[in-house]
PDB file of C-alpha atoms in Angstrom:
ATOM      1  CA  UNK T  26      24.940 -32.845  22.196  1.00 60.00           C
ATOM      2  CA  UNK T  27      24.420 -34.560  25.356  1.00 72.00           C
ATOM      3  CA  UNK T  28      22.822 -32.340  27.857  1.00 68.00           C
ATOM      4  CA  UNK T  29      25.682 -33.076  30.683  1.00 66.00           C
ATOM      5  CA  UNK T  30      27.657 -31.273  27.671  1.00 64.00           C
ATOM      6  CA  UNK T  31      25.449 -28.437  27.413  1.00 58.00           C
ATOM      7  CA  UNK T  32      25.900 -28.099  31.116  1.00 62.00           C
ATOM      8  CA  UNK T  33      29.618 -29.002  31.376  1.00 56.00           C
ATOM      9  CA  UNK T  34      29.755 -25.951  28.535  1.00 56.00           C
ATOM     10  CA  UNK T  35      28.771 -23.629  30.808  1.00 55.00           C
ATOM     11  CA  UNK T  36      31.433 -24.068  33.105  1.00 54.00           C
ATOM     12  CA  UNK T  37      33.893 -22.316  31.000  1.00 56.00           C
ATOM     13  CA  UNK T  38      33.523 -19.459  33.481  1.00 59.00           C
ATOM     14  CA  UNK T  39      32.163 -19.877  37.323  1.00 69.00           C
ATOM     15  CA  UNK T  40      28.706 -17.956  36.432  1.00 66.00           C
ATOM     16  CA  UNK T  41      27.284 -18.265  39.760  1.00 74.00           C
ATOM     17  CA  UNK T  42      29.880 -16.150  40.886  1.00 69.00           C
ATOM     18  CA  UNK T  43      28.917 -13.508  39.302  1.00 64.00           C
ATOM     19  CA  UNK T  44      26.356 -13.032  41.756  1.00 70.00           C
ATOM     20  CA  UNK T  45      26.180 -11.608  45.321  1.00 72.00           C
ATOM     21  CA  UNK T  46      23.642 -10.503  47.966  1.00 74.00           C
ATOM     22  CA  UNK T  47      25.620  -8.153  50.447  1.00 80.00           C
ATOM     23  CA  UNK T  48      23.426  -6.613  53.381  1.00 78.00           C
ATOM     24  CA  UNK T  49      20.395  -7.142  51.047  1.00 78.00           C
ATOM     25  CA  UNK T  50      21.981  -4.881  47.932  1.00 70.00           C
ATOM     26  CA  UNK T  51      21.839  -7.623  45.203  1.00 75.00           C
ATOM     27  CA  UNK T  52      24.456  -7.109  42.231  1.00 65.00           C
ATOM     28  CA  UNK T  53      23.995  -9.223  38.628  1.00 61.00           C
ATOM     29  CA  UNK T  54      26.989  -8.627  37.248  1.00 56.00           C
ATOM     30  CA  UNK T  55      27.514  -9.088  33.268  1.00 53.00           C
ATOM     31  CA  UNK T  56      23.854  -9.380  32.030  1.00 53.00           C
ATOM     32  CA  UNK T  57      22.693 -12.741  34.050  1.00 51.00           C
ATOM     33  CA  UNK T  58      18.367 -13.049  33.371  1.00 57.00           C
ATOM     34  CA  UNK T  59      18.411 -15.937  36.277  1.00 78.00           C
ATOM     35  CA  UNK T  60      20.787 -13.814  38.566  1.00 84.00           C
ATOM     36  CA  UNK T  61      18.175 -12.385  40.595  1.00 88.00           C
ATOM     37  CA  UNK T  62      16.478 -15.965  40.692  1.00 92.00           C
ATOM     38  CA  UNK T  63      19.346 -17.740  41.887  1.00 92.00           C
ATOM     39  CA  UNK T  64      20.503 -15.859  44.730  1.00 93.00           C
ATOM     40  CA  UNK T  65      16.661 -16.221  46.035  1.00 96.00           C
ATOM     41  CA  UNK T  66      16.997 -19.755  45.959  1.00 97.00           C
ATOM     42  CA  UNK T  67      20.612 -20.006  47.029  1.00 96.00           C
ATOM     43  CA  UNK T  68      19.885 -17.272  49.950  1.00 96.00           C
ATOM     44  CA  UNK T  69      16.581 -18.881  51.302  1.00 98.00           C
ATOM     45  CA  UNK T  70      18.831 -22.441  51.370  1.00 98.00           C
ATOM     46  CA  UNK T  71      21.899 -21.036  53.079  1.00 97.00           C
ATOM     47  CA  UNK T  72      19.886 -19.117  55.682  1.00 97.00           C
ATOM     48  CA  UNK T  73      17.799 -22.479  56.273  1.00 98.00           C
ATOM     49  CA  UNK T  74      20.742 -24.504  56.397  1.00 98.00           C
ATOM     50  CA  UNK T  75      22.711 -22.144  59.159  1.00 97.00           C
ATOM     51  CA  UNK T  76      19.723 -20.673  61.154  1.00 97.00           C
ATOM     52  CA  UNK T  77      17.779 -23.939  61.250  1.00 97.00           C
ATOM     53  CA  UNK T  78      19.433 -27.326  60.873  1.00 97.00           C
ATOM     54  CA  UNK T  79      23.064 -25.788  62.007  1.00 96.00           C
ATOM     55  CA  UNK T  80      24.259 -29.098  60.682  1.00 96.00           C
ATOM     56  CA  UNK T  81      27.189 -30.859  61.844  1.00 94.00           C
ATOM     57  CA  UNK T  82      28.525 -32.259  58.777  1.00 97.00           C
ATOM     58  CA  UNK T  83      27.243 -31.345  54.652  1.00 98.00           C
ATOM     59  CA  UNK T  84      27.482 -33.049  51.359  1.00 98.00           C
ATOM     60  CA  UNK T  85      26.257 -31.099  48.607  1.00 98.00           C
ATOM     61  CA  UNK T  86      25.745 -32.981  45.401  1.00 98.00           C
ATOM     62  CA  UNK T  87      26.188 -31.765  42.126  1.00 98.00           C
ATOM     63  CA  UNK T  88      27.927 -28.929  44.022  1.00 97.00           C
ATOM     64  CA  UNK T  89      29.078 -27.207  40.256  1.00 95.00           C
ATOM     65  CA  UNK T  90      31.317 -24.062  41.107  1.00 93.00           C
ATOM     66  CA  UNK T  91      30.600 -24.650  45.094  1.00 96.00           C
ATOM     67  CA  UNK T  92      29.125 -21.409  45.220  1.00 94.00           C
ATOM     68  CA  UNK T  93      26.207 -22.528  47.842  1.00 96.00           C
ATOM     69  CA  UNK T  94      28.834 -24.381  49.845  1.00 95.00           C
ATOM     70  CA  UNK T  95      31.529 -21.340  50.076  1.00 93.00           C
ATOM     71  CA  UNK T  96      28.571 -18.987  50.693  1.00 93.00           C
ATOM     72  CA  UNK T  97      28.267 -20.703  54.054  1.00 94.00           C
ATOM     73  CA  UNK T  98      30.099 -19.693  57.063  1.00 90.00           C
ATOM     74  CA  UNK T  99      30.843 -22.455  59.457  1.00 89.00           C
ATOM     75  CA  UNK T 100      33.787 -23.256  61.483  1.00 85.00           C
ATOM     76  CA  UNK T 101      36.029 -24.972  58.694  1.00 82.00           C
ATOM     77  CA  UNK T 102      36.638 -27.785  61.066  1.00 84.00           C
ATOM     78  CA  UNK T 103      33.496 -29.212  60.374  1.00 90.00           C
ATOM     79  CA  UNK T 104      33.217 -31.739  56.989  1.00 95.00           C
ATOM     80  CA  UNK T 105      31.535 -29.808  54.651  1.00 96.00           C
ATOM     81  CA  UNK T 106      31.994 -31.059  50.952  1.00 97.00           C
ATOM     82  CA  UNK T 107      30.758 -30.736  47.617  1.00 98.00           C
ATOM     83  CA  UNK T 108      30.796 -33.502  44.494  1.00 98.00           C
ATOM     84  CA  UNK T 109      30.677 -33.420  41.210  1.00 97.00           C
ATOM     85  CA  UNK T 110      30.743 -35.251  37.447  1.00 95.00           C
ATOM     86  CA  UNK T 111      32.108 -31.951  36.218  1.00 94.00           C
ATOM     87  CA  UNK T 112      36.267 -31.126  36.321  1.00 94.00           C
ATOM     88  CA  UNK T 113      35.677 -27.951  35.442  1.00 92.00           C
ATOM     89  CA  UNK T 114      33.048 -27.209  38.338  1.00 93.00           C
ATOM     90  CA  UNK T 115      35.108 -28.432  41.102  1.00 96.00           C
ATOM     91  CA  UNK T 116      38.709 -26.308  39.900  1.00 94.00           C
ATOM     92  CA  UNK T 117      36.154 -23.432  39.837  1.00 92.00           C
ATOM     93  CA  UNK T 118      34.928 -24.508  43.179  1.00 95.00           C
ATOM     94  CA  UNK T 119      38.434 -24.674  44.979  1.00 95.00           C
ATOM     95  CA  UNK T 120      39.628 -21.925  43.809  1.00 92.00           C
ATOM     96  CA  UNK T 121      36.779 -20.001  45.269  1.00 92.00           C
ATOM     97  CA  UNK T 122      36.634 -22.303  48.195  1.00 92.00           C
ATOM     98  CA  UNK T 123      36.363 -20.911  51.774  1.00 86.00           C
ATOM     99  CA  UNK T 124      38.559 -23.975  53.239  1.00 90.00           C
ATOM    100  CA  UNK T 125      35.674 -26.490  52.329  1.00 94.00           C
ATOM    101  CA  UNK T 126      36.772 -29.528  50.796  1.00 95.00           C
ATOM    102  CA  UNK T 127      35.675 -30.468  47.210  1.00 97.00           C
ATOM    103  CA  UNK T 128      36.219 -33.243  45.235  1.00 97.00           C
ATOM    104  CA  UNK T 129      35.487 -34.451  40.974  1.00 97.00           C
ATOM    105  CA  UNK T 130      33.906 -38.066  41.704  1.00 97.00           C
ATOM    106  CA  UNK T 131      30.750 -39.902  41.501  1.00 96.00           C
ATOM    107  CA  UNK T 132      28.084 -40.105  44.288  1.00 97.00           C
ATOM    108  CA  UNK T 133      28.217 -44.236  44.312  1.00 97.00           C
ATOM    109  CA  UNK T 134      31.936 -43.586  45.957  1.00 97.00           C
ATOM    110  CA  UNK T 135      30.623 -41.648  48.600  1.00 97.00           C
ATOM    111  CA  UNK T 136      30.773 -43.839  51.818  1.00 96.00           C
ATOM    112  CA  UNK T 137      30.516 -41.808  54.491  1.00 97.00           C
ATOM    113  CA  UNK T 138      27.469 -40.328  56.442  1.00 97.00           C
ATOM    114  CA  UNK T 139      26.756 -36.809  56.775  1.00 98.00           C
ATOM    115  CA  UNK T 140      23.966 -35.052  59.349  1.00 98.00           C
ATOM    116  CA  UNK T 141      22.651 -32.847  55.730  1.00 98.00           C
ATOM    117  CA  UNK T 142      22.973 -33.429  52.451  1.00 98.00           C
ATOM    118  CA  UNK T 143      22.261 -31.105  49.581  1.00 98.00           C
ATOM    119  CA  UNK T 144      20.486 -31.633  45.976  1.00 98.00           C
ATOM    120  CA  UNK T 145      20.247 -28.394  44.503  1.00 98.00           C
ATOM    121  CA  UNK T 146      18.605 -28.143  41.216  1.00 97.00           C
ATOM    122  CA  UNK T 147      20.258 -31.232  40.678  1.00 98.00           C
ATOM    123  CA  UNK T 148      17.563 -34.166  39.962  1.00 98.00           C
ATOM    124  CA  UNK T 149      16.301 -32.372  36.865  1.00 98.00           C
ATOM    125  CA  UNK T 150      19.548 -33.352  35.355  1.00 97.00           C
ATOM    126  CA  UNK T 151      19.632 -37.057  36.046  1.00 97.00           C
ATOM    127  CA  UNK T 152      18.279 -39.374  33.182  1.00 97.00           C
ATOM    128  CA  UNK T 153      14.486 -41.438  33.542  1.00 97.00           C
ATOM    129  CA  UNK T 154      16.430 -44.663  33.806  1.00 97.00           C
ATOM    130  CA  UNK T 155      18.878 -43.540  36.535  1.00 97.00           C
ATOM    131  CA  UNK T 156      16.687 -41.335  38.878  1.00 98.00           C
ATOM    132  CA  UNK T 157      15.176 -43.654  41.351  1.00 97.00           C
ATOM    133  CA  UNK T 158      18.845 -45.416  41.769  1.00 98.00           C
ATOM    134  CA  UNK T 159      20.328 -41.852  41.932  1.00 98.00           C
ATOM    135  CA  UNK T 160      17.663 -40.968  44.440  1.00 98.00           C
ATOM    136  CA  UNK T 161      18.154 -43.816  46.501  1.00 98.00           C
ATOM    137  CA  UNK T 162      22.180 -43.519  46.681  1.00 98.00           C
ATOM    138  CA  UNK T 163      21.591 -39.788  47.780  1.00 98.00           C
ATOM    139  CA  UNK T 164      19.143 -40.495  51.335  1.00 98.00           C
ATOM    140  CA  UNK T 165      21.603 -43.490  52.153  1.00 98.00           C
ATOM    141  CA  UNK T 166      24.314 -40.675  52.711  1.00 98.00           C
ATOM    142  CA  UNK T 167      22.222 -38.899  55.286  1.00 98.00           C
ATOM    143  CA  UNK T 168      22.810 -39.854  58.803  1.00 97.00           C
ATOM    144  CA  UNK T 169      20.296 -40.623  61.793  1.00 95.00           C
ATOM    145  CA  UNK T 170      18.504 -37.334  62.051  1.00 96.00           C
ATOM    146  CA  UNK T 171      19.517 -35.853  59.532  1.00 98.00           C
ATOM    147  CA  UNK T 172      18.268 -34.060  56.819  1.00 98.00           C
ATOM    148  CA  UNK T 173      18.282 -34.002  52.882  1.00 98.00           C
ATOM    149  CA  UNK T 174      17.290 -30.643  50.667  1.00 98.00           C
ATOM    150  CA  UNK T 175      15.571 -30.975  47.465  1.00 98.00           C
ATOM    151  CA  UNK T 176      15.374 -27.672  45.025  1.00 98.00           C
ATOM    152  CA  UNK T 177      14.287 -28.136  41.638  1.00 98.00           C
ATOM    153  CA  UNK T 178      13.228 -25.939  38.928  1.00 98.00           C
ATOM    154  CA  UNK T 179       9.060 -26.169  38.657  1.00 98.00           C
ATOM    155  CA  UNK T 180       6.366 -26.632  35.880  1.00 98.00           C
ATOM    156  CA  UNK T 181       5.920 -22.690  35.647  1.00 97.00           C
ATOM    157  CA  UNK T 182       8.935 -23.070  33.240  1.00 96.00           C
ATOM    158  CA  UNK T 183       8.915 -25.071  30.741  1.00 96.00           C
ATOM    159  CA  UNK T 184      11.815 -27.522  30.486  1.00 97.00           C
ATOM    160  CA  UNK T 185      15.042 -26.330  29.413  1.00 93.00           C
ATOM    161  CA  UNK T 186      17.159 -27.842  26.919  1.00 93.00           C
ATOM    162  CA  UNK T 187      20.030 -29.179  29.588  1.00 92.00           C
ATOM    163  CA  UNK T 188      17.298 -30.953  31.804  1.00 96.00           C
ATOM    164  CA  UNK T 189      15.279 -33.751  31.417  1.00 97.00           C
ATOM    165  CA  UNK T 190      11.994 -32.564  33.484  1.00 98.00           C
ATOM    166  CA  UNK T 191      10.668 -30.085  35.960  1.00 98.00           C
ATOM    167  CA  UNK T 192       8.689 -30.657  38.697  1.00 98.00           C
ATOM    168  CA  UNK T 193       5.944 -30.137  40.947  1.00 98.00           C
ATOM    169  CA  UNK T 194       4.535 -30.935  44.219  1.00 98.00           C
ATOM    170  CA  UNK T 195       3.261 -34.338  42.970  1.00 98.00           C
ATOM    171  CA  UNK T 196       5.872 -35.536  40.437  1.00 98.00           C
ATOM    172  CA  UNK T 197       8.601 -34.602  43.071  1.00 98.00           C
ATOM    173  CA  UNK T 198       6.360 -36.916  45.901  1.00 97.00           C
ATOM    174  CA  UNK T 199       6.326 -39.955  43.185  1.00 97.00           C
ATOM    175  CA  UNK T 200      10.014 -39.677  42.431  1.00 97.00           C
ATOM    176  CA  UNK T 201      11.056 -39.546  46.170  1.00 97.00           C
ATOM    177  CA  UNK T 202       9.246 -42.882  48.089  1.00 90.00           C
ATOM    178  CA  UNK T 203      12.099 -43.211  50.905  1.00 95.00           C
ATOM    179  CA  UNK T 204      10.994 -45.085  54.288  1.00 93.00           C
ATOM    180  CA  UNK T 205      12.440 -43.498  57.480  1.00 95.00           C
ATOM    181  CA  UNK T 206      11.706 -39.847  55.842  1.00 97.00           C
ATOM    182  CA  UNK T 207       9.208 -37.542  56.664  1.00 97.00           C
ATOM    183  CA  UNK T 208       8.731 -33.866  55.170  1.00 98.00           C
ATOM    184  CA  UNK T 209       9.882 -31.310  57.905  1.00 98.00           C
ATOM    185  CA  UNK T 210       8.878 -28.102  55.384  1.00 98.00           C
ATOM    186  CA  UNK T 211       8.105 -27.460  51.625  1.00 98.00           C
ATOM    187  CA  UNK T 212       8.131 -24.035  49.306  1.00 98.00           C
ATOM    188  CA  UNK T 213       8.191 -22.706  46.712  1.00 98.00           C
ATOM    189  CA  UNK T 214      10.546 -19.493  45.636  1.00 98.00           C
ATOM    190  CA  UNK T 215      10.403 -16.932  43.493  1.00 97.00           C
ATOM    191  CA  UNK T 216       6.871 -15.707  42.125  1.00 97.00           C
ATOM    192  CA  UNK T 217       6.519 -15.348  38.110  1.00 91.00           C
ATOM    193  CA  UNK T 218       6.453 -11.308  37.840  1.00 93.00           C
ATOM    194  CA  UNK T 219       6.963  -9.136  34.648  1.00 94.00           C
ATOM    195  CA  UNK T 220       7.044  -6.149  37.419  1.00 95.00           C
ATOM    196  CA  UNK T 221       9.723  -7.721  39.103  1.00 93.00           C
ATOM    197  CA  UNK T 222      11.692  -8.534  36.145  1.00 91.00           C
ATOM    198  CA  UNK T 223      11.682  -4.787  34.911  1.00 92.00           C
ATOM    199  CA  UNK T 224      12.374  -3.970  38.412  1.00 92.00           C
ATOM    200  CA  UNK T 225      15.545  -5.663  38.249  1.00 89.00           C
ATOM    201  CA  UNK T 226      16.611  -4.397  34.951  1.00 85.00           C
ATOM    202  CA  UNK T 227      16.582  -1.071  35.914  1.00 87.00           C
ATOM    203  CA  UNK T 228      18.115  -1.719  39.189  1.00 84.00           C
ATOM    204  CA  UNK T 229      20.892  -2.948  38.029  1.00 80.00           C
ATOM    205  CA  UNK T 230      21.302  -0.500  35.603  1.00 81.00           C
ATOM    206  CA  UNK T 231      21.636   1.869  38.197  1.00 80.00           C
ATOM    207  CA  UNK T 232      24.768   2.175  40.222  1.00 74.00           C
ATOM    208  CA  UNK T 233      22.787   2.895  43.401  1.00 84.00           C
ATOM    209  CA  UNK T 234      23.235   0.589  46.386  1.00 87.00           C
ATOM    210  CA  UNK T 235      20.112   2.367  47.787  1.00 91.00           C
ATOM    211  CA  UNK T 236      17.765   1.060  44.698  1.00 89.00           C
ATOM    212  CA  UNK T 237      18.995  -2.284  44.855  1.00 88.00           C
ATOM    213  CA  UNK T 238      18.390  -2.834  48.045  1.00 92.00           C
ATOM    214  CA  UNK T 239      14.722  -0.946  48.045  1.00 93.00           C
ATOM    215  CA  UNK T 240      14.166  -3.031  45.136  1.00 92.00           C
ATOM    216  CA  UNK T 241      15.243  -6.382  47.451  1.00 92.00           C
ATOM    217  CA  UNK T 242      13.032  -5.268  49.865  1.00 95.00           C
ATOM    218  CA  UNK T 243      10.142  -5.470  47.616  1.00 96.00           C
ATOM    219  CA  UNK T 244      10.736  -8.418  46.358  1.00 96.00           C
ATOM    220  CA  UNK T 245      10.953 -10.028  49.731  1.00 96.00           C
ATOM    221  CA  UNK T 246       7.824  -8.963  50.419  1.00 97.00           C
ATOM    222  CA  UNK T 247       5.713  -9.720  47.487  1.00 97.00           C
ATOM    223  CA  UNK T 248       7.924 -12.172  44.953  1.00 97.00           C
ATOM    224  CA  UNK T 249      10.305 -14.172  47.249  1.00 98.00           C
ATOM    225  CA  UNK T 250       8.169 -16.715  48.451  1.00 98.00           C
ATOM    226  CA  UNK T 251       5.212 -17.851  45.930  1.00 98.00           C
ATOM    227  CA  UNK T 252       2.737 -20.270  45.770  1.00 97.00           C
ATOM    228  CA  UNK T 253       1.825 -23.557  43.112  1.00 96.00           C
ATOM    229  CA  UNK T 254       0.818 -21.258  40.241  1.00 96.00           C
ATOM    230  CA  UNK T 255       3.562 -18.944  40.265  1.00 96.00           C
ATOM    231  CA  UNK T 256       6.195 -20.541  42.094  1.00 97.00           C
ATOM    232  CA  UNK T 257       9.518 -21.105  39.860  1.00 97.00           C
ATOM    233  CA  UNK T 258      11.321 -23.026  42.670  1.00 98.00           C
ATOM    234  CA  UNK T 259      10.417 -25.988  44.582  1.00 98.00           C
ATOM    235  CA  UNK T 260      12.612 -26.514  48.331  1.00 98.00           C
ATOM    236  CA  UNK T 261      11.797 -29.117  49.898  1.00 98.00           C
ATOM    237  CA  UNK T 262      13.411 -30.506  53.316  1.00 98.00           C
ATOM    238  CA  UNK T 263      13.157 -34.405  54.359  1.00 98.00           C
ATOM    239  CA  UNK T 264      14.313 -35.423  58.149  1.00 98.00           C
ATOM    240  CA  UNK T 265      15.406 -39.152  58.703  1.00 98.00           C
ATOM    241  CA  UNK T 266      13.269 -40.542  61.489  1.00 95.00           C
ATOM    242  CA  UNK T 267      15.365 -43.569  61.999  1.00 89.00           C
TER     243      UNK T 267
END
């Protein structure tokens, strides 16, 4: 089985819906061991993309069920749109969608310019032979000033079945060698904890919205953001200088 199969398999159900983060109180619904993981990663994004870069237009690649895209909460005016290989994803993703556009085709079709684009634990999926092209095809969509986000699973895992690597700081610097880029921030999410992980499990075996969100709370503070050694998430933010 090809592992674009093993992913497309997954989309039998939109998964990533199945989690939320609602004034801090996190709910896992159905029993989801990356739940907790993802909204980190998906929160710290959104937050960076609406607080900080307030972008004017968004691609997200790979976009799967849209979920990071229909999480957001611009004015619907603005082009915001999400891509993908996967059929499934993108019915998922309008059905869910907020009034953002979404669309089942390949990035090489792509010919407009957008002020951000997305790649969210997306290049771990690409094949050796088709990354740097891949790459390259991704930073032509972003516009003067603009910026591209990288997040990608890290070497603290080891490499699942449905990817073809993980990274960290150095593999990620060697596979992206774009001219008129320049790193604006890099870090890296979610810290390796057996505490936190039975923290969560009996958190969300409680129906307490008080616990959850104490529980949140402490894992802002001491498991949100990690460093190289414990870090499960790599974000990383380029800015086109010209």
């Amino acid at each position: 089985m090809s592992k674009f199969q093993i992913q497309e398999d997954e989309y039998s159900f939109p998964y990533h819906y199945l989690t939320s983060l609602n004034n801090n109180i996190p709910s896992i619904y159905k029993r989801l061991g990356w739940g907790y993981e993802y909204i980190t990663y998906i929160d710290f994004i959104t937050k960076y993309i609406e607080e900080k870069i307030k972008p004017i237009s968004l691609l997200d690649i790979g976009c799967g069920d849209g979920f990071l895209i229909n999480k957001l909460t611009f004015d619907k005016s603005k082009k915001i749109n999400g891509i993908d290989l996967s059929e499934k994803a993108i019915s998922f993703a309008k059905a869910f969608s907020n009034g953002y556009k979404f669309y089942c085709t390949d990035l090489f079709e792509i010919k407009d310019k957008y002020n951000t684009v997305c790649l969210i634990e997306v290049l771990e999926h690409i094949p050796d032979n088709d990354l740097a092209l891949f790459v390259d095809e991704a930073f032509s969509k972003v516009d003067t000033d603009g910026y591209l986000i990288i997040s990608v699973p890290t070497t603290v895992d080891p490499v699942q079945k449905k990817h073809y690597r993980h990274y960290d700081e150095s593999l990620l610097k060697k596979h992206i060698n774009q001219e008129n880029f320049e790193i604006v921030d890099q870090f890296r999410l979610y810290k390796k904890s057996r505490l936190l992980e039975r923290l969560i499990k009996f958190s969300q075996n409680q129906n307490s919205k008080t616990f959850k969100k104490i529980v949140w709370k402490w894992h802002k503070k001491n498991t949100y953001f990690a460093d190289m050694k414990n870090g499960k998430h790599l974000i990383t933010i380029y800015r086109r200088t010209s």
